[in-house]
């Protein structure tokens, strides 16, 4: 087991110019599946606290913890019943405060997850809205509408829910008659809030304040692009072959004036949030989850006075070839530069097919909608892990910050053969058992080579782990920790080197301007960052020539002067030794 010693990171962070979040590496803790402290099969705060030393040693700067609030767990905690407390299965408010303090003691910042698009249907506001009847102030906090057709028996429009089926559900009024319909862009247990109601706006500012005052360093904003709807609620009117209408989170991709995704009105909300965050010393920070149609539209969320950062999902949807990787990096960097914001690179998260599996598929692509796993072609995990190493070096070498998803440092693959009876993602039921959903990337982490849940906890976890993750040659932390050739050792080395390079000034100031693309052939992505660092990635078939420079790290075995396919290397050019004094 790894030690819990504090890492030297705080001092290095302090040495770096600018706010900490501009080039931070943040580790996503999916609380249900990270570590189970009380042996009930479900991860919890005690589990996270017992493993914070592992995260400090891994070398990340911050953690983002998925929603931990009281919740019926209809969508794994994204259905919040009380924004100011902790789900009892995860711990208590005192545990949460202790976690934040402990993390800070280790030099780790803590980002929480705010869910402003919808509440749980068990939130007191929604319970009150149902009891209060049409036209009441309680109903105005949500999006209730009369139905269409005789007796209002048809939904108000043709919008579909992301998880499948119509986005509307009819309620029974307090007098027992069938009544209005409410909008739920996700599960029926997640009614959408009405952000035109001032009480909603005030409430969320207050919730942010509640957690900021308890030490949270910032928030990840769930469905940040969804809060504002066209009040006219027009039909989308565009049916796909399965009879669904724009069900994807990526629905915005094809429509510039979408009635519920990425509407201009969301920006005003985030200006008020940023103002609140800037009132703290040091200021708090936001990262938006916004699935929008272009880098320019993403950058609009990051204009001065708006949000600090947003996940950049473009590598998630980019095919694995040099041209697309180069184009993706360039367009993201340029769009972010235009608003003075750093890019936040992402390869995986709790909604997306794990990238070892994605990159191991013959065509190395994902489904159009990352919420739905893509079964086109068998994945080759050996190829996937080789590419995953190269992809890590690429994103860590680019200017900006990086979000890592728990388990990617172990090279975990998507678990695609979970038995149907254990699936919990609402997508499975809502799609009438045609879409398995996202559970395959949410399987509990393997910490030890043996045990009822491979060290996740004292009991079997809420989802079963593949047998191949256990044993001395498996993927557990225990099996990898002392193996210099393991994925875990590779992540630790890459993160340590990146910190050292940044602290020594080898990576320059950051931003697209600090980067020069090098032409080493069409299959090769190569760039230099002044004053002395080069990253070379070969996403092509054959071996590519290596430029001169001292090798700092390679994602696979190198031949003399050559870079094999699907590998990457970091080279030092003018920069010399990690122990040299910081460049002026
Ligand atoms: C976001 C979350 C996802 C959740 C959805 C609804 O996309 O990442 O897990 O299901 O929002 O809250």
mmCIF file with all atom_site columns, N, CA, C and O in Angstrom, residues 542-579:
data_model
loop_
_atom_site.group_PDB
_atom_site.id
_atom_site.type_symbol
_atom_site.label_atom_id
_atom_site.label_alt_id
_atom_site.label_comp_id
_atom_site.label_asym_id
_atom_site.label_entity_id
_atom_site.label_seq_id
_atom_site.pdbx_PDB_ins_code
_atom_site.Cartn_x
_atom_site.Cartn_y
_atom_site.Cartn_z
_atom_site.occupancy
_atom_site.B_iso_or_equiv
_atom_site.pdbx_formal_charge
_atom_site.auth_seq_id
_atom_site.auth_comp_id
_atom_site.auth_asym_id
_atom_site.auth_atom_id
_atom_site.pdbx_PDB_model_num
ATOM 1   N N  . UNK A 1 542 ? 3.825  3.929  -39.241 1.00 0.00 ? 542 UNK A N  1
ATOM 2   C CA . UNK A 1 542 ? 5.255  3.602  -39.213 1.00 0.00 ? 542 UNK A CA 1
ATOM 3   C C  . UNK A 1 542 ? 6.005  4.352  -38.131 1.00 0.00 ? 542 UNK A C  1
ATOM 4   O O  . UNK A 1 542 ? 5.448  5.191  -37.428 1.00 0.00 ? 542 UNK A O  1
ATOM 5   N N  . UNK A 1 543 ? 7.290  4.019  -37.982 1.00 0.00 ? 543 UNK A N  1
ATOM 6   C CA . UNK A 1 543 ? 8.122  4.734  -37.024 1.00 0.00 ? 543 UNK A CA 1
ATOM 7   C C  . UNK A 1 543 ? 8.452  6.116  -37.585 1.00 0.00 ? 543 UNK A C  1
ATOM 8   O O  . UNK A 1 543 ? 8.698  6.272  -38.772 1.00 0.00 ? 543 UNK A O  1
ATOM 9   N N  . UNK A 1 544 ? 8.428  7.112  -36.704 1.00 0.00 ? 544 UNK A N  1
ATOM 10  C CA . UNK A 1 544 ? 8.731  8.476  -37.128 1.00 0.00 ? 544 UNK A CA 1
ATOM 11  C C  . UNK A 1 544 ? 10.117 8.854  -36.617 1.00 0.00 ? 544 UNK A C  1
ATOM 12  O O  . UNK A 1 544 ? 10.567 8.321  -35.600 1.00 0.00 ? 544 UNK A O  1
ATOM 13  N N  . UNK A 1 545 ? 10.792 9.788  -37.319 1.00 0.00 ? 545 UNK A N  1
ATOM 14  C CA . UNK A 1 545 ? 12.125 10.204 -36.848 1.00 0.00 ? 545 UNK A CA 1
ATOM 15  C C  . UNK A 1 545 ? 11.999 11.026 -35.571 1.00 0.00 ? 545 UNK A C  1
ATOM 16  O O  . UNK A 1 545 ? 11.036 11.771 -35.401 1.00 0.00 ? 545 UNK A O  1
ATOM 17  N N  . UNK A 1 546 ? 12.942 10.855 -34.671 1.00 0.00 ? 546 UNK A N  1
ATOM 18  C CA . UNK A 1 546 ? 12.937 11.639 -33.440 1.00 0.00 ? 546 UNK A CA 1
ATOM 19  C C  . UNK A 1 546 ? 13.851 12.839 -33.582 1.00 0.00 ? 546 UNK A C  1
ATOM 20  O O  . UNK A 1 546 ? 14.983 12.685 -34.043 1.00 0.00 ? 546 UNK A O  1
ATOM 21  N N  . UNK A 1 547 ? 13.416 14.017 -33.196 1.00 0.00 ? 547 UNK A N  1
ATOM 22  C CA . UNK A 1 547 ? 14.318 15.171 -33.235 1.00 0.00 ? 547 UNK A CA 1
ATOM 23  C C  . UNK A 1 547 ? 15.356 15.052 -32.119 1.00 0.00 ? 547 UNK A C  1
ATOM 24  O O  . UNK A 1 547 ? 15.195 14.264 -31.194 1.00 0.00 ? 547 UNK A O  1
ATOM 25  N N  . UNK A 1 548 ? 16.385 15.851 -32.217 1.00 0.00 ? 548 UNK A N  1
ATOM 26  C CA . UNK A 1 548 ? 17.433 15.808 -31.201 1.00 0.00 ? 548 UNK A CA 1
ATOM 27  C C  . UNK A 1 548 ? 16.920 16.365 -29.886 1.00 0.00 ? 548 UNK A C  1
ATOM 28  O O  . UNK A 1 548 ? 16.019 17.205 -29.856 1.00 0.00 ? 548 UNK A O  1
ATOM 29  N N  . UNK A 1 549 ? 17.474 15.901 -28.804 1.00 0.00 ? 549 UNK A N  1
ATOM 30  C CA . UNK A 1 549 ? 17.072 16.386 -27.494 1.00 0.00 ? 549 UNK A CA 1
ATOM 31  C C  . UNK A 1 549 ? 17.244 15.279 -26.487 1.00 0.00 ? 549 UNK A C  1
ATOM 32  O O  . UNK A 1 549 ? 17.289 14.110 -26.840 1.00 0.00 ? 549 UNK A O  1
ATOM 33  N N  . UNK A 1 550 ? 17.323 15.662 -25.234 1.00 0.00 ? 550 UNK A N  1
ATOM 34  C CA . UNK A 1 550 ? 17.483 14.635 -24.202 1.00 0.00 ? 550 UNK A CA 1
ATOM 35  C C  . UNK A 1 550 ? 16.108 14.073 -23.849 1.00 0.00 ? 550 UNK A C  1
ATOM 36  O O  . UNK A 1 550 ? 15.161 14.818 -23.599 1.00 0.00 ? 550 UNK A O  1
ATOM 37  N N  . UNK A 1 551 ? 15.987 12.731 -23.852 1.00 0.00 ? 551 UNK A N  1
ATOM 38  C CA . UNK A 1 551 ? 14.686 12.126 -23.593 1.00 0.00 ? 551 UNK A CA 1
ATOM 39  C C  . UNK A 1 551 ? 14.318 12.245 -22.124 1.00 0.00 ? 551 UNK A C  1
ATOM 40  O O  . UNK A 1 551 ? 15.060 11.841 -21.244 1.00 0.00 ? 551 UNK A O  1
ATOM 41  N N  . UNK A 1 552 ? 13.157 12.838 -21.853 1.00 0.00 ? 552 UNK A N  1
ATOM 42  C CA . UNK A 1 552 ? 12.689 12.964 -20.476 1.00 0.00 ? 552 UNK A CA 1
ATOM 43  C C  . UNK A 1 552 ? 11.758 11.814 -20.124 1.00 0.00 ? 552 UNK A C  1
ATOM 44  O O  . UNK A 1 552 ? 11.775 11.282 -19.037 1.00 0.00 ? 552 UNK A O  1
ATOM 45  N N  . UNK A 1 553 ? 10.890 11.462 -21.060 1.00 0.00 ? 553 UNK A N  1
ATOM 46  C CA . UNK A 1 553 ? 9.914  10.406 -20.786 1.00 0.00 ? 553 UNK A CA 1
ATOM 47  C C  . UNK A 1 553 ? 9.349  9.933  -22.113 1.00 0.00 ? 553 UNK A C  1
ATOM 48  O O  . UNK A 1 553 ? 9.101  10.737 -23.008 1.00 0.00 ? 553 UNK A O  1
ATOM 49  N N  . UNK A 1 554 ? 9.152  8.631  -22.225 1.00 0.00 ? 554 UNK A N  1
ATOM 50  C CA . UNK A 1 554 ? 8.534  8.086  -23.430 1.00 0.00 ? 554 UNK A CA 1
ATOM 51  C C  . UNK A 1 554 ? 7.353  7.231  -23.012 1.00 0.00 ? 554 UNK A C  1
ATOM 52  O O  . UNK A 1 554 ? 7.353  6.642  -21.936 1.00 0.00 ? 554 UNK A O  1
ATOM 53  N N  . UNK A 1 555 ? 6.338  7.180  -23.865 1.00 0.00 ? 555 UNK A N  1
ATOM 54  C CA . UNK A 1 555 ? 5.146  6.420  -23.492 1.00 0.00 ? 555 UNK A CA 1
ATOM 55  C C  . UNK A 1 555 ? 5.266  4.961  -23.888 1.00 0.00 ? 555 UNK A C  1
ATOM 56  O O  . UNK A 1 555 ? 4.361  4.184  -23.656 1.00 0.00 ? 555 UNK A O  1
ATOM 57  N N  . UNK A 1 556 ? 6.368  4.562  -24.495 1.00 0.00 ? 556 UNK A N  1
ATOM 58  C CA . UNK A 1 556 ? 6.581  3.164  -24.868 1.00 0.00 ? 556 UNK A CA 1
ATOM 59  C C  . UNK A 1 556 ? 8.046  2.979  -25.178 1.00 0.00 ? 556 UNK A C  1
ATOM 60  O O  . UNK A 1 556 ? 8.818  3.943  -25.124 1.00 0.00 ? 556 UNK A O  1
ATOM 61  N N  . UNK A 1 557 ? 8.457  1.751  -25.492 1.00 0.00 ? 557 UNK A N  1
ATOM 62  C CA . UNK A 1 557 ? 9.876  1.526  -25.794 1.00 0.00 ? 557 UNK A CA 1
ATOM 63  C C  . UNK A 1 557 ? 10.296 2.274  -27.057 1.00 0.00 ? 557 UNK A C  1
ATOM 64  O O  . UNK A 1 557 ? 9.560  2.278  -28.047 1.00 0.00 ? 557 UNK A O  1
ATOM 65  N N  . UNK A 1 558 ? 11.424 2.939  -27.000 1.00 0.00 ? 558 UNK A N  1
ATOM 66  C CA . UNK A 1 558 ? 11.920 3.701  -28.149 1.00 0.00 ? 558 UNK A CA 1
ATOM 67  C C  . UNK A 1 558 ? 13.055 2.933  -28.823 1.00 0.00 ? 558 UNK A C  1
ATOM 68  O O  . UNK A 1 558 ? 13.896 2.340  -28.148 1.00 0.00 ? 558 UNK A O  1
ATOM 69  N N  . UNK A 1 559 ? 13.073 2.975  -30.145 1.00 0.00 ? 559 UNK A N  1
ATOM 70  C CA . UNK A 1 559 ? 14.246 2.472  -30.853 1.00 0.00 ? 559 UNK A CA 1
ATOM 71  C C  . UNK A 1 559 ? 15.164 3.664  -31.086 1.00 0.00 ? 559 UNK A C  1
ATOM 72  O O  . UNK A 1 559 ? 14.721 4.801  -31.066 1.00 0.00 ? 559 UNK A O  1
ATOM 73  N N  . UNK A 1 560 ? 16.388 3.368  -31.348 1.00 0.00 ? 560 UNK A N  1
ATOM 74  C CA . UNK A 1 560 ? 17.367 4.433  -31.575 1.00 0.00 ? 560 UNK A CA 1
ATOM 75  C C  . UNK A 1 560 ? 16.865 5.418  -32.624 1.00 0.00 ? 560 UNK A C  1
ATOM 76  O O  . UNK A 1 560 ? 16.635 5.045  -33.774 1.00 0.00 ? 560 UNK A O  1
ATOM 77  N N  . UNK A 1 561 ? 16.634 6.654  -32.222 1.00 0.00 ? 561 UNK A N  1
ATOM 78  C CA . UNK A 1 561 ? 16.276 7.692  -33.188 1.00 0.00 ? 561 UNK A CA 1
ATOM 79  C C  . UNK A 1 561 ? 14.908 7.543  -33.823 1.00 0.00 ? 561 UNK A C  1
ATOM 80  O O  . UNK A 1 561 ? 14.594 8.222  -34.795 1.00 0.00 ? 561 UNK A O  1
ATOM 81  N N  . UNK A 1 562 ? 14.078 6.643  -33.289 1.00 0.00 ? 562 UNK A N  1
ATOM 82  C CA . UNK A 1 562 ? 12.780 6.415  -33.941 1.00 0.00 ? 562 UNK A CA 1
ATOM 83  C C  . UNK A 1 562 ? 11.648 6.374  -32.931 1.00 0.00 ? 562 UNK A C  1
ATOM 84  O O  . UNK A 1 562 ? 11.802 5.937  -31.797 1.00 0.00 ? 562 UNK A O  1
ATOM 85  N N  . UNK A 1 563 ? 10.502 6.821  -33.385 1.00 0.00 ? 563 UNK A N  1
ATOM 86  C CA . UNK A 1 563 ? 9.307  6.820  -32.536 1.00 0.00 ? 563 UNK A CA 1
ATOM 87  C C  . UNK A 1 563 ? 8.290  5.841  -33.139 1.00 0.00 ? 563 UNK A C  1
ATOM 88  O O  . UNK A 1 563 ? 7.767  6.087  -34.224 1.00 0.00 ? 563 UNK A O  1
ATOM 89  N N  . UNK A 1 564 ? 7.992  4.718  -32.455 1.00 0.00 ? 564 UNK A N  1
ATOM 90  C CA . UNK A 1 564 ? 7.054  3.741  -33.018 1.00 0.00 ? 564 UNK A CA 1
ATOM 91  C C  . UNK A 1 564 ? 5.624  4.301  -33.062 1.00 0.00 ? 564 UNK A C  1
ATOM 92  O O  . UNK A 1 564 ? 5.336  5.325  -32.445 1.00 0.00 ? 564 UNK A O  1
ATOM 93  N N  . UNK A 1 565 ? 4.688  3.616  -33.759 1.00 0.00 ? 565 UNK A N  1
ATOM 94  C CA . UNK A 1 565 ? 3.309  4.083  -33.839 1.00 0.00 ? 565 UNK A CA 1
ATOM 95  C C  . UNK A 1 565 ? 2.680  4.176  -32.453 1.00 0.00 ? 565 UNK A C  1
ATOM 96  O O  . UNK A 1 565 ? 3.010  3.389  -31.566 1.00 0.00 ? 565 UNK A O  1
ATOM 97  N N  . UNK A 1 566 ? 1.756  5.110  -32.289 1.00 0.00 ? 566 UNK A N  1
ATOM 98  C CA . UNK A 1 566 ? 0.957  5.235  -31.073 1.00 0.00 ? 566 UNK A CA 1
ATOM 99  C C  . UNK A 1 566 ? 1.799  5.400  -29.813 1.00 0.00 ? 566 UNK A C  1
ATOM 100 O O  . UNK A 1 566 ? 1.482  4.860  -28.759 1.00 0.00 ? 566 UNK A O  1
ATOM 101 N N  . UNK A 1 567 ? 2.890  6.094  -29.956 1.00 0.00 ? 567 UNK A N  1
ATOM 102 C CA . UNK A 1 567 ? 3.700  6.394  -28.775 1.00 0.00 ? 567 UNK A CA 1
ATOM 103 C C  . UNK A 1 567 ? 4.026  7.879  -28.776 1.00 0.00 ? 567 UNK A C  1
ATOM 104 O O  . UNK A 1 567 ? 3.748  8.593  -29.738 1.00 0.00 ? 567 UNK A O  1
ATOM 105 N N  . UNK A 1 568 ? 4.598  8.301  -27.683 1.00 0.00 ? 568 UNK A N  1
ATOM 106 C CA . UNK A 1 568 ? 4.872  9.721  -27.521 1.00 0.00 ? 568 UNK A CA 1
ATOM 107 C C  . UNK A 1 568 ? 6.118  9.873  -26.672 1.00 0.00 ? 568 UNK A C  1
ATOM 108 O O  . UNK A 1 568 ? 6.422  9.003  -25.858 1.00 0.00 ? 568 UNK A O  1
ATOM 109 N N  . UNK A 1 569 ? 6.798  10.964 -26.876 1.00 0.00 ? 569 UNK A N  1
ATOM 110 C CA . UNK A 1 569 ? 8.023  11.186 -26.104 1.00 0.00 ? 569 UNK A CA 1
ATOM 111 C C  . UNK A 1 569 ? 8.131  12.653 -25.711 1.00 0.00 ? 569 UNK A C  1
ATOM 112 O O  . UNK A 1 569 ? 7.663  13.530 -26.439 1.00 0.00 ? 569 UNK A O  1
ATOM 113 N N  . UNK A 1 570 ? 8.678  12.886 -24.536 1.00 0.00 ? 570 UNK A N  1
ATOM 114 C CA . UNK A 1 570 ? 9.003  14.249 -24.121 1.00 0.00 ? 570 UNK A CA 1
ATOM 115 C C  . UNK A 1 570 ? 10.512 14.397 -24.211 1.00 0.00 ? 570 UNK A C  1
ATOM 116 O O  . UNK A 1 570 ? 11.261 13.543 -23.723 1.00 0.00 ? 570 UNK A O  1
ATOM 117 N N  . UNK A 1 571 ? 10.930 15.477 -24.806 1.00 0.00 ? 571 UNK A N  1
ATOM 118 C CA . UNK A 1 571 ? 12.353 15.741 -24.945 1.00 0.00 ? 571 UNK A CA 1
ATOM 119 C C  . UNK A 1 571 ? 12.685 17.090 -24.356 1.00 0.00 ? 571 UNK A C  1
ATOM 120 O O  . UNK A 1 571 ? 11.887 18.028 -24.420 1.00 0.00 ? 571 UNK A O  1
ATOM 121 N N  . UNK A 1 572 ? 13.874 17.148 -23.792 1.00 0.00 ? 572 UNK A N  1
ATOM 122 C CA . UNK A 1 572 ? 14.372 18.437 -23.349 1.00 0.00 ? 572 UNK A CA 1
ATOM 123 C C  . UNK A 1 572 ? 15.366 18.921 -24.392 1.00 0.00 ? 572 UNK A C  1
ATOM 124 O O  . UNK A 1 572 ? 16.145 18.126 -24.920 1.00 0.00 ? 572 UNK A O  1
ATOM 125 N N  . UNK A 1 573 ? 15.312 20.186 -24.707 1.00 0.00 ? 573 UNK A N  1
ATOM 126 C CA . UNK A 1 573 ? 16.271 20.717 -25.680 1.00 0.00 ? 573 UNK A CA 1
ATOM 127 C C  . UNK A 1 573 ? 17.263 21.632 -24.971 1.00 0.00 ? 573 UNK A C  1
ATOM 128 O O  . UNK A 1 573 ? 18.312 21.187 -24.527 1.00 0.00 ? 573 UNK A O  1
ATOM 129 N N  . UNK A 1 574 ? 16.898 22.878 -24.764 1.00 0.00 ? 574 UNK A N  1
ATOM 130 C CA . UNK A 1 574 ? 17.864 23.756 -24.087 1.00 0.00 ? 574 UNK A CA 1
ATOM 131 C C  . UNK A 1 574 ? 17.818 23.570 -22.574 1.00 0.00 ? 574 UNK A C  1
ATOM 132 O O  . UNK A 1 574 ? 18.798 23.775 -21.885 1.00 0.00 ? 574 UNK A O  1
ATOM 133 N N  . UNK A 1 575 ? 16.650 23.186 -22.070 1.00 0.00 ? 575 UNK A N  1
ATOM 134 C CA . UNK A 1 575 ? 16.499 23.030 -20.625 1.00 0.00 ? 575 UNK A CA 1
ATOM 135 C C  . UNK A 1 575 ? 17.333 21.853 -20.161 1.00 0.00 ? 575 UNK A C  1
ATOM 136 O O  . UNK A 1 575 ? 17.379 20.821 -20.810 1.00 0.00 ? 575 UNK A O  1
ATOM 137 N N  . UNK A 1 576 ? 18.001 21.960 -18.995 1.00 0.00 ? 576 UNK A N  1
ATOM 138 C CA . UNK A 1 576 ? 18.933 20.885 -18.666 1.00 0.00 ? 576 UNK A CA 1
ATOM 139 C C  . UNK A 1 576 ? 18.490 19.986 -17.516 1.00 0.00 ? 576 UNK A C  1
ATOM 140 O O  . UNK A 1 576 ? 18.016 18.882 -17.744 1.00 0.00 ? 576 UNK A O  1
ATOM 141 N N  . UNK A 1 577 ? 18.595 20.407 -16.291 1.00 0.00 ? 577 UNK A N  1
ATOM 142 C CA . UNK A 1 577 ? 18.417 19.436 -15.208 1.00 0.00 ? 577 UNK A CA 1
ATOM 143 C C  . UNK A 1 577 ? 17.320 19.872 -14.249 1.00 0.00 ? 577 UNK A C  1
ATOM 144 O O  . UNK A 1 577 ? 17.186 21.053 -13.960 1.00 0.00 ? 577 UNK A O  1
ATOM 145 N N  . UNK A 1 578 ? 16.552 18.903 -13.713 1.00 0.00 ? 578 UNK A N  1
ATOM 146 C CA . UNK A 1 578 ? 15.484 19.254 -12.794 1.00 0.00 ? 578 UNK A CA 1
ATOM 147 C C  . UNK A 1 578 ? 15.986 20.030 -11.581 1.00 0.00 ? 578 UNK A C  1
ATOM 148 O O  . UNK A 1 578 ? 15.250 20.773 -10.967 1.00 0.00 ? 578 UNK A O  1
ATOM 149 N N  . UNK A 1 579 ? 17.259 19.858 -11.237 1.00 0.00 ? 579 UNK A N  1
ATOM 150 C CA . UNK A 1 579 ? 17.751 20.535 -10.037 1.00 0.00 ? 579 UNK A CA 1
ATOM 151 C C  . UNK A 1 579 ? 18.295 21.935 -10.316 1.00 0.00 ? 579 UNK A C  1
ATOM 152 O O  . UNK A 1 579 ? 18.683 22.643 -9.404  1.00 0.00 ? 579 UNK A O  1
#
